[in-house]
Each structure stands twice: as C-alpha cells, then as structure tokens.
Short mmCIF file of C-alpha atoms in Angstrom, two decimals:
data_model
loop_
_atom_site.label_atom_id
_atom_site.label_comp_id
_atom_site.label_asym_id
_atom_site.label_seq_id
_atom_site.Cartn_x
_atom_site.Cartn_y
_atom_site.Cartn_z
CA UNK A 26 -0.28 0.08 -0.19
CA UNK A 27 3.01 2.24 0.45
CA UNK A 28 4.10 2.66 -2.72
CA UNK A 29 0.37 3.48 -3.82
CA UNK A 30 1.04 6.99 -1.63
CA UNK A 31 4.12 7.04 -2.41
CA UNK A 32 3.18 7.50 -6.56
CA UNK A 33 0.27 9.29 -5.67
CA UNK A 34 2.64 11.57 -3.49
CA UNK A 35 5.02 12.13 -6.47
CA UNK A 36 1.82 12.12 -9.20
CA UNK A 37 0.67 15.30 -7.00
CA UNK A 38 4.01 17.69 -6.64
CA UNK A 39 5.16 16.41 -10.00
CA UNK A 40 1.85 17.43 -11.64
CA UNK A 41 0.93 20.68 -10.08
CA UNK A 42 4.74 22.08 -11.19
CA UNK A 43 4.45 21.16 -14.22
CA UNK A 44 0.98 22.22 -14.96
CA UNK A 45 2.37 25.99 -13.99
CA UNK A 46 4.67 25.82 -16.80
CA UNK A 47 2.13 24.71 -19.00
CA UNK A 48 -0.56 27.37 -17.91
CA UNK A 49 2.00 30.01 -17.96
CA UNK A 50 3.15 28.80 -21.47
CA UNK A 51 -0.31 28.77 -22.69
CA UNK A 52 -1.13 32.20 -21.44
CA UNK A 53 1.36 33.60 -23.64
CA UNK A 54 0.33 31.48 -26.29
CA UNK A 55 4.00 29.23 -26.58
CA UNK A 56 2.68 26.21 -28.48
CA UNK A 57 3.14 22.85 -26.22
CA UNK A 58 3.94 19.86 -27.77
CA UNK A 59 3.40 17.56 -24.49
CA UNK A 60 2.30 17.67 -20.88
CA UNK A 61 3.59 14.16 -19.38
CA UNK A 62 3.62 12.57 -16.05
CA UNK A 63 6.99 10.33 -15.71
CA UNK A 64 9.62 9.63 -17.57
CA UNK A 65 10.75 6.52 -20.34
CA UNK A 66 7.91 4.57 -22.62
CA UNK A 67 4.43 6.23 -22.95
CA UNK A 68 2.17 3.99 -21.04
CA UNK A 69 -0.75 6.31 -21.81
CA UNK A 70 -1.95 9.31 -23.87
CA UNK A 71 -4.85 11.71 -25.52
CA UNK A 72 -4.28 14.16 -27.94
CA UNK A 73 -5.96 17.82 -27.58
CA UNK A 74 -6.12 19.92 -30.42
CA UNK A 75 -2.54 20.90 -30.13
CA UNK A 76 -0.84 19.66 -26.74
CA UNK A 77 -0.16 15.61 -26.21
CA UNK A 78 -1.45 14.35 -22.38
CA UNK A 79 0.75 11.60 -21.35
CA UNK A 80 1.53 9.28 -18.52
CA UNK A 81 5.40 7.29 -18.71
CA UNK A 82 6.56 3.98 -17.16
CA UNK A 83 8.99 5.82 -14.55
CA UNK A 84 7.13 7.91 -12.70
CA UNK A 85 9.51 9.90 -11.48
CA UNK A 86 9.98 13.48 -13.19
CA UNK A 87 7.83 15.14 -15.68
CA UNK A 88 7.43 17.70 -18.48
CA UNK A 89 6.28 20.25 -20.49
CA UNK A 90 7.78 20.19 -24.16
CA UNK A 91 7.13 23.37 -25.53
CA UNK A 92 8.74 24.58 -29.03
CA UNK A 93 11.29 26.19 -29.34
CA UNK A 94 13.02 23.93 -26.81
CA UNK A 95 16.65 21.50 -28.69
CA UNK A 96 14.64 18.67 -26.67
CA UNK A 97 11.23 19.91 -27.61
CA UNK A 98 12.02 20.30 -31.34
CA UNK A 99 13.66 17.40 -31.70
CA UNK A 100 11.24 14.70 -30.68
CA UNK A 101 7.90 16.42 -33.10
CA UNK A 102 9.82 17.33 -36.36
CA UNK A 103 6.53 16.80 -37.81
CA UNK A 104 4.88 19.59 -36.26
CA UNK A 105 5.23 23.57 -37.83
CA UNK A 106 4.78 25.64 -35.33
CA UNK A 107 4.92 29.69 -36.25
CA UNK A 108 8.28 31.67 -35.31
CA UNK A 109 5.54 34.03 -32.69
CA UNK A 110 4.81 31.04 -30.50
CA UNK A 111 7.94 30.03 -30.17
CA UNK A 112 9.62 30.01 -26.63
CA UNK A 113 12.40 31.61 -28.11
CA UNK A 114 10.99 34.28 -29.55
CA UNK A 115 8.42 35.93 -26.81
CA UNK A 116 9.59 38.45 -24.73
CA UNK A 117 12.60 37.75 -22.20
CA UNK A 118 9.85 38.50 -19.05
CA UNK A 119 7.37 36.34 -20.46
CA UNK A 120 10.14 33.40 -20.42
CA UNK A 121 11.21 34.40 -17.06
CA UNK A 122 7.68 33.94 -15.86
CA UNK A 123 7.21 30.55 -17.49
CA UNK A 124 9.93 29.20 -16.11
CA UNK A 125 8.63 30.33 -12.16
CA UNK A 126 5.45 29.12 -12.74
CA UNK A 127 6.27 25.47 -11.88
CA UNK A 128 8.19 26.76 -8.38
CA UNK A 129 5.53 29.23 -7.81
CA UNK A 130 2.53 26.16 -7.92
CA UNK A 131 4.72 24.28 -5.91
CA UNK A 132 4.57 26.98 -2.69
CA UNK A 133 0.98 27.45 -3.48
CA UNK A 134 0.70 23.03 -2.60
CA UNK A 135 2.52 24.10 0.42
CA UNK A 136 0.93 27.06 1.73
CA UNK A 137 -2.42 25.37 1.16
CA UNK A 138 -1.51 22.30 2.47
CA UNK A 139 0.55 24.07 5.72
CA UNK A 140 -2.44 26.08 6.24
CA UNK A 141 -4.94 23.24 6.53
CA UNK A 142 -3.05 21.10 8.52
CA UNK A 143 -2.73 24.61 11.19
CA UNK A 144 -6.52 24.79 10.86
CA UNK A 145 -6.71 21.17 11.63
CA UNK A 146 -4.26 21.31 13.98
CA UNK A 147 -7.39 24.07 15.66
CA UNK A 148 -4.37 25.58 17.95
CA UNK A 149 -1.08 27.27 16.34
CA UNK A 150 2.08 27.21 18.99
CA UNK A 151 4.23 30.21 18.88
CA UNK A 152 7.89 28.83 19.99
CA UNK A 153 9.17 30.12 23.58
CA UNK A 154 13.19 31.27 23.48
CA UNK A 155 15.29 28.06 23.79
CA UNK A 156 15.90 28.48 27.46
CA UNK A 157 15.70 25.17 29.29
CA UNK A 158 12.89 24.43 31.67
CA UNK A 159 13.70 20.81 32.23
CA UNK A 160 17.05 18.71 32.13
CA UNK A 161 15.98 15.09 31.53
CA UNK A 162 17.86 12.92 33.51
CA UNK A 163 20.26 9.90 31.85
CA UNK A 164 19.52 11.85 28.42
CA UNK A 165 23.09 13.74 26.75
CA UNK A 166 21.41 17.01 27.66
CA UNK A 167 22.30 15.77 31.45
CA UNK A 168 25.39 14.38 30.76
CA UNK A 169 26.96 16.77 28.96
CA UNK A 170 26.43 19.41 31.63
CA UNK A 171 22.87 21.73 30.33
CA UNK A 172 20.96 23.08 33.46
CA UNK A 173 17.90 24.70 33.66
CA UNK A 174 17.56 28.44 32.64
CA UNK A 175 20.81 28.25 30.09
CA UNK A 176 19.44 30.33 27.25
CA UNK A 177 21.25 28.41 24.08
CA UNK A 178 22.26 31.52 21.56
CA UNK A 179 23.95 29.38 18.99
CA UNK A 180 24.60 25.31 17.96
CA UNK A 181 26.62 24.18 15.39
CA UNK A 182 27.39 20.46 14.32
CA UNK A 183 30.51 18.64 13.44
CA UNK A 184 29.70 18.63 9.80
CA UNK A 185 30.38 22.63 9.76
CA UNK A 186 27.00 23.55 10.03
CA UNK A 187 25.55 26.44 12.54
CA UNK A 188 23.43 28.57 12.99
CA UNK A 189 21.66 31.23 15.66
CA UNK A 190 19.33 30.60 17.94
CA UNK A 191 16.40 32.71 18.46
CA UNK A 192 13.54 30.62 19.17
CA UNK A 193 13.37 27.03 20.67
CA UNK A 194 11.80 25.85 17.43
CA UNK A 195 15.15 26.53 15.84
CA UNK A 196 17.05 24.48 18.09
CA UNK A 197 14.43 21.60 17.52
CA UNK A 198 14.98 21.53 13.89
CA UNK A 199 19.15 22.19 13.63
CA UNK A 200 19.05 18.78 16.13
CA UNK A 201 16.24 17.30 13.63
CA UNK A 202 18.41 17.83 11.17
CA UNK A 203 21.96 17.18 12.44
CA UNK A 204 21.59 15.80 15.74
CA UNK A 205 23.79 12.30 14.05
CA UNK A 206 26.50 14.17 14.98
CA UNK A 207 28.12 15.56 18.13
CA UNK A 208 26.84 19.26 18.62
CA UNK A 209 28.39 21.95 20.13
CA UNK A 210 26.06 24.51 21.77
CA UNK A 211 26.82 28.19 23.24
CA UNK A 212 24.79 28.75 25.97
CA UNK A 213 24.46 31.99 28.19
CA UNK A 214 24.41 31.00 31.75
CA UNK A 215 24.02 33.47 34.82
CA UNK A 216 25.08 36.43 32.18
CA UNK A 217 28.35 34.26 30.91
CA UNK A 218 29.03 32.14 27.95
CA UNK A 219 29.18 28.75 28.63
CA UNK A 220 30.48 26.66 25.62
CA UNK A 221 28.90 22.73 26.25
CA UNK A 222 29.48 19.21 24.05
CA UNK A 223 26.19 17.40 23.64
CA UNK A 224 26.14 13.79 21.05
CA UNK A 225 22.14 13.28 20.90
CA UNK A 226 20.71 9.77 20.88
CA UNK A 227 18.40 8.54 18.66
CA UNK A 228 14.84 8.13 19.85
CA UNK A 229 14.07 4.31 19.45
CA UNK A 230 10.14 4.37 19.01
CA UNK A 231 10.43 7.90 17.04
CA UNK A 232 13.81 7.18 15.11
CA UNK A 233 14.60 10.92 15.66
CA UNK A 234 17.71 12.30 17.78
CA UNK A 235 17.43 13.52 21.06
CA UNK A 236 19.10 15.87 23.58
CA UNK A 237 16.15 15.28 27.02
CA UNK A 238 15.15 19.07 27.65
CA UNK A 239 12.13 20.91 27.84
CA UNK A 240 11.33 24.43 27.07
CA UNK A 241 8.69 27.11 28.22
CA UNK A 242 5.40 26.63 27.44
CA UNK A 243 4.50 28.20 23.60
CA UNK A 244 1.95 30.62 23.16
CA UNK A 245 -1.32 29.02 21.96
CA UNK A 246 -3.84 30.61 19.31
CA UNK A 247 -6.84 29.89 17.53
CA UNK A 248 -6.38 29.06 14.35
CA UNK A 249 -9.70 29.77 12.24
CA UNK A 250 -10.01 29.63 8.75
CA UNK A 251 -9.37 33.21 8.56
CA UNK A 252 -5.95 32.88 10.59
CA UNK A 253 -4.87 29.77 9.09
CA UNK A 254 -3.41 31.15 6.11
CA UNK A 255 -1.20 33.05 7.88
CA UNK A 256 0.16 30.14 10.20
CA UNK A 257 0.56 27.93 7.07
CA UNK A 258 2.90 30.60 5.85
CA UNK A 259 5.01 30.95 8.67
CA UNK A 260 5.47 27.53 9.04
CA UNK A 261 5.92 27.48 4.99
CA UNK A 262 9.22 29.94 5.93
CA UNK A 263 10.15 28.18 8.74
CA UNK A 264 10.95 25.12 6.70
CA UNK A 265 12.05 26.54 3.42
CA UNK A 266 14.86 28.22 5.58
CA UNK A 267 15.58 25.24 6.85
CA UNK A 268 15.43 23.80 3.31
CA UNK A 269 18.16 26.56 1.65
CA UNK A 270 20.59 26.37 5.25
CA UNK A 271 20.56 22.67 3.77
CA UNK A 272 21.40 23.32 0.36
CA UNK A 273 23.89 26.64 1.30
CA UNK A 274 25.80 23.46 3.52
CA UNK A 275 25.72 21.00 0.22
CA UNK A 276 27.36 23.51 -1.66
CA UNK A 277 29.75 23.85 1.43
CA UNK A 278 30.22 20.42 1.12
CA UNK A 279 29.00 19.94 4.46
CA UNK A 280 25.82 17.39 5.48
CA UNK A 281 26.12 15.47 2.41
CA UNK A 282 26.19 12.42 4.77
CA UNK A 283 22.55 13.34 5.56
CA UNK A 284 20.39 13.47 2.26
CA UNK A 285 18.57 10.88 1.12
CA UNK A 286 16.84 10.14 -2.19
CA UNK A 287 13.65 8.28 -3.54
CA UNK A 288 14.53 5.15 -1.56
CA UNK A 289 14.71 7.60 1.73
CA UNK A 290 11.04 9.50 0.54
CA UNK A 291 9.65 6.18 0.58
CA UNK A 292 10.84 5.45 3.92
CA UNK A 293 9.63 8.31 5.27
CA UNK A 294 5.97 7.82 3.06
CA UNK A 295 5.12 4.67 5.05
CA UNK A 296 6.01 6.49 7.96
CA UNK A 297 3.93 9.68 7.58
CA UNK A 298 0.96 6.91 6.60
CA UNK A 299 1.46 5.00 9.86
CA UNK A 300 0.94 8.10 11.71
CA UNK A 301 -2.19 8.86 9.72
CA UNK A 302 -3.41 11.40 7.10
CA UNK A 303 -2.32 14.72 8.19
CA UNK A 304 1.19 13.36 8.66
CA UNK A 305 1.23 12.14 4.81
CA UNK A 306 -0.42 15.95 3.95
CA UNK A 307 2.47 17.63 5.70
CA UNK A 308 5.22 15.42 4.44
CA UNK A 309 3.54 16.38 0.42
CA UNK A 310 3.68 20.04 1.68
CA UNK A 311 7.56 20.06 2.90
CA UNK A 312 8.75 18.26 -0.59
CA UNK A 313 6.50 20.61 -2.95
CA UNK A 314 7.91 23.11 -0.58
CA UNK A 315 11.86 21.20 -0.88
CA UNK A 316 11.55 20.58 -4.86
CA UNK A 317 10.42 24.91 -5.66
CA UNK A 318 13.33 25.74 -3.28
CA UNK A 319 16.10 23.06 -5.32
CA UNK A 320 14.40 24.06 -8.74
CA UNK A 321 15.79 27.86 -8.02
CA UNK A 322 19.04 26.52 -7.64
CA UNK A 323 20.63 28.39 -10.47
CA UNK A 324 22.16 25.60 -12.53
CA UNK A 325 20.69 25.54 -16.56
CA UNK A 326 18.72 22.42 -15.94
CA UNK A 327 17.26 23.93 -13.28
CA UNK A 328 14.42 26.76 -13.51
CA UNK A 329 16.55 28.84 -11.91
CA UNK A 330 19.29 28.27 -13.97
CA UNK A 331 17.07 28.95 -17.23
CA UNK A 332 15.95 32.28 -15.30
CA UNK A 333 19.72 33.24 -14.92
CA UNK A 334 20.68 32.63 -18.54
CA UNK A 335 17.56 34.46 -19.88
CA UNK A 336 18.33 37.64 -17.33
CA UNK A 337 21.97 37.24 -19.15
CA UNK A 338 20.59 36.94 -22.75
CA UNK A 339 18.44 39.72 -21.98
CA UNK A 340 20.98 41.96 -20.64
CA UNK A 341 23.54 41.31 -23.21
CA UNK A 342 21.00 41.90 -26.33
CA UNK A 343 21.93 38.34 -27.84
CA UNK A 344 21.35 34.70 -27.23
CA UNK A 345 24.10 32.87 -25.33
CA UNK A 346 26.82 30.71 -27.61
CA UNK A 347 24.56 27.40 -28.53
CA UNK A 348 28.39 25.59 -27.49
CA UNK A 349 28.98 27.08 -24.36
CA UNK A 350 25.59 26.64 -23.14
CA UNK A 351 25.75 23.02 -24.11
CA UNK A 352 28.60 22.70 -22.60
CA UNK A 353 27.42 24.02 -19.27
CA UNK A 354 24.40 21.79 -19.38
CA UNK A 355 26.47 18.54 -19.83
CA UNK A 356 28.57 19.71 -17.01
CA UNK A 357 25.47 20.46 -14.93
CA UNK A 358 23.88 16.92 -15.88
CA UNK A 359 27.66 15.32 -14.82
CA UNK A 360 27.36 16.94 -11.06
CA UNK A 361 23.46 16.03 -10.70
CA UNK A 362 24.29 12.62 -11.99
CA UNK A 363 27.07 12.58 -8.97
CA UNK A 364 24.70 14.32 -6.32
CA UNK A 365 21.91 11.11 -7.16
CA UNK A 366 25.02 9.03 -6.94
CA UNK A 367 25.85 10.30 -3.76
CA UNK A 368 21.94 10.08 -2.10
CA UNK A 369 20.97 7.02 -3.41
CA UNK A 370 24.63 5.24 -1.76
CA UNK A 371 23.36 7.37 1.50
CA UNK A 372 19.60 5.68 1.09
CA UNK A 373 21.32 2.06 0.61
CA UNK A 374 23.88 2.30 3.15
CA UNK A 375 21.76 3.09 6.01
CA UNK A 376 19.60 -0.10 5.09
CA UNK A 377 22.62 -2.11 5.27
CA UNK A 378 23.50 -1.11 8.56
CA UNK A 379 20.29 -1.71 9.56
#
C-alpha cells in the first residue's frame, strides 16, 4: 500500500509543478507539444487540438515540451509551429514567468497544505525562547552539563553547519537535521557564555535524535479559517529557511551524509502514512516546498538556472553561444548525476546498517 501513497505523492507534486509551466506557456500563446508525467516509454496518452497529455512508465519527474526548446523540437519534427509561438521568440520577461511558474505552484501547494494542517490542529503554538525549563535525567543534555535556566544562543554541528538560535523551534529543527553528529552549544548562564558539547541520542520509537530537554510553554492562539493562511505561511517560511540552509551546506560540502533520495522518501512516506492522513499531507507540503526551492538553484538544467541564463541574454542583447550552453548543461547533468549517486548510496548504506 505504501507504494501507492508514494506514487500519489510524486504525482501530485510533479503534476502541480509542470501544470504551472503549462498554464503560463499557454497564457503567453507558446505552443506546447506535450504535458507528461513520468519519464521513459508512454503507457497512456490523449491528444487534444495541439497538446498531447501522457503518462510514462517511470513515475519520476515530468515535463512540458514547448516549441523552441531543442529537445522538444527534436522529439516532434513533424509539427510546424509559427515563429511567434516558439519560446525563444517571446519577450524575456514572459519566458522568466513561464520558468518560475512551476516553482510558484509548488509554493502554493505547500502553503495551502500547511494552512489546512494548521486549521486541522485548531491551535497555533508560537515557539518560546530556547531557555531550558527542565533537563531530563540520564539523557545527553544532563550528561553534557546543561542546566535549568540556560539560554541556548548558538549551535554548531561537527559537519560544519551552524545556526543562531532565536527560538526553541530553531534548536529543534537543527537537532532534527544534524543530530546524528555531536553538537556544540553556546549557552548564556548567569550572564556568562558557556560552551557545552552534546551528542544526541536516537529515540528508538520515533527514530529521531533527542538531547533531553524541555522548554517553556509556547503561546497558544486559536486557528480559524481566516487566520490559518497566516500560520500556514509562517510554517512554510520556517521549513523554507531550513531547506535553504541544507542547500547552502551542500554547496559547502557539508551535511552530504544526511541527504536522502527516492529510497529515503519512500521510507518516510511509510512512516507518515502510519502516523495518519495529516502526517501524510505534511510530507507532501514539505516535499513540494523542497522541490520548489531546489529548482531555484542557478544551474541551467533547473528553472533557476534558466532564469539566470535568460536574464544574461536579455542584458547582453543576444543569445548564449549554443556550444557554451551545451557545455554548461552537460557539466550540470554530470554534477546532478554525482549528487543522485551520492544520495542513493546514502539510502542504501543506511538500509545495510539496519
């Protein structure tokens, strides 16, 4: 049953993303050959007046083939498209909107789901300061010497990742993300700064790292249909900040061991379904947000990179040399392949350790 939820999750996120590109392209009268979910051989298709809608055998990825894209034109050589309906021949600002429309739809999906989840909870909890209210005996925090009343102001992982702690939730997010490694905390105690080294413990039941402290009670606010959108946006902003931090660390060569691929997502899907429907919606919201942000990375094979190239051509007043463009694209695909191999190895090695 997990495989069905896994494929449904991918279908929703990918179709929403590609639908954004398709909608914007058609809005600006760009000819679209095909809107496809999945890659590889076609297993189902329906031809409309000009666009073919299809499902392909490998449910990973998807695309909108637009006139003027080299790959698109090469796959549909028998279709003649007027010059003014080809992507490179429309205004640069229109091309940029088309490229960003997929990311925008991912953000909209995440915002709606975070808002619905907040409404379902009925109460919004505003995180308190990272002041230690209680230290749980026989857990890492007590063994490391954390004390009641300590204010945690900064935290660093041995991976090199670091974060200024403003709220208790900042601490929670960091421990969740980097808690498989020793952590160094900067603590304000009686007006003095103290450095505490803590090695989190993995909770056997929840399978998440913990350090063994509690915080002050958060402020509670009733969530209604009117204000859930505000709190959904706040939650989205919090998780977006965490994702940007992950990407930044990745380019620094930090935290690569923590990255996961399709196998990891499949495992998380199973857990989320076990916890209930709301947990499953939360996973879709997170992944939609993460995919949207990842697509903003300025690599030419991603939407963000296409925007950068378009802006450069717009400023220069001429298109990028095709050989240079192809060279950059091939190099980026090489980097992406290495990244996929790395995250797959991470997934497999974790399974072998279990």
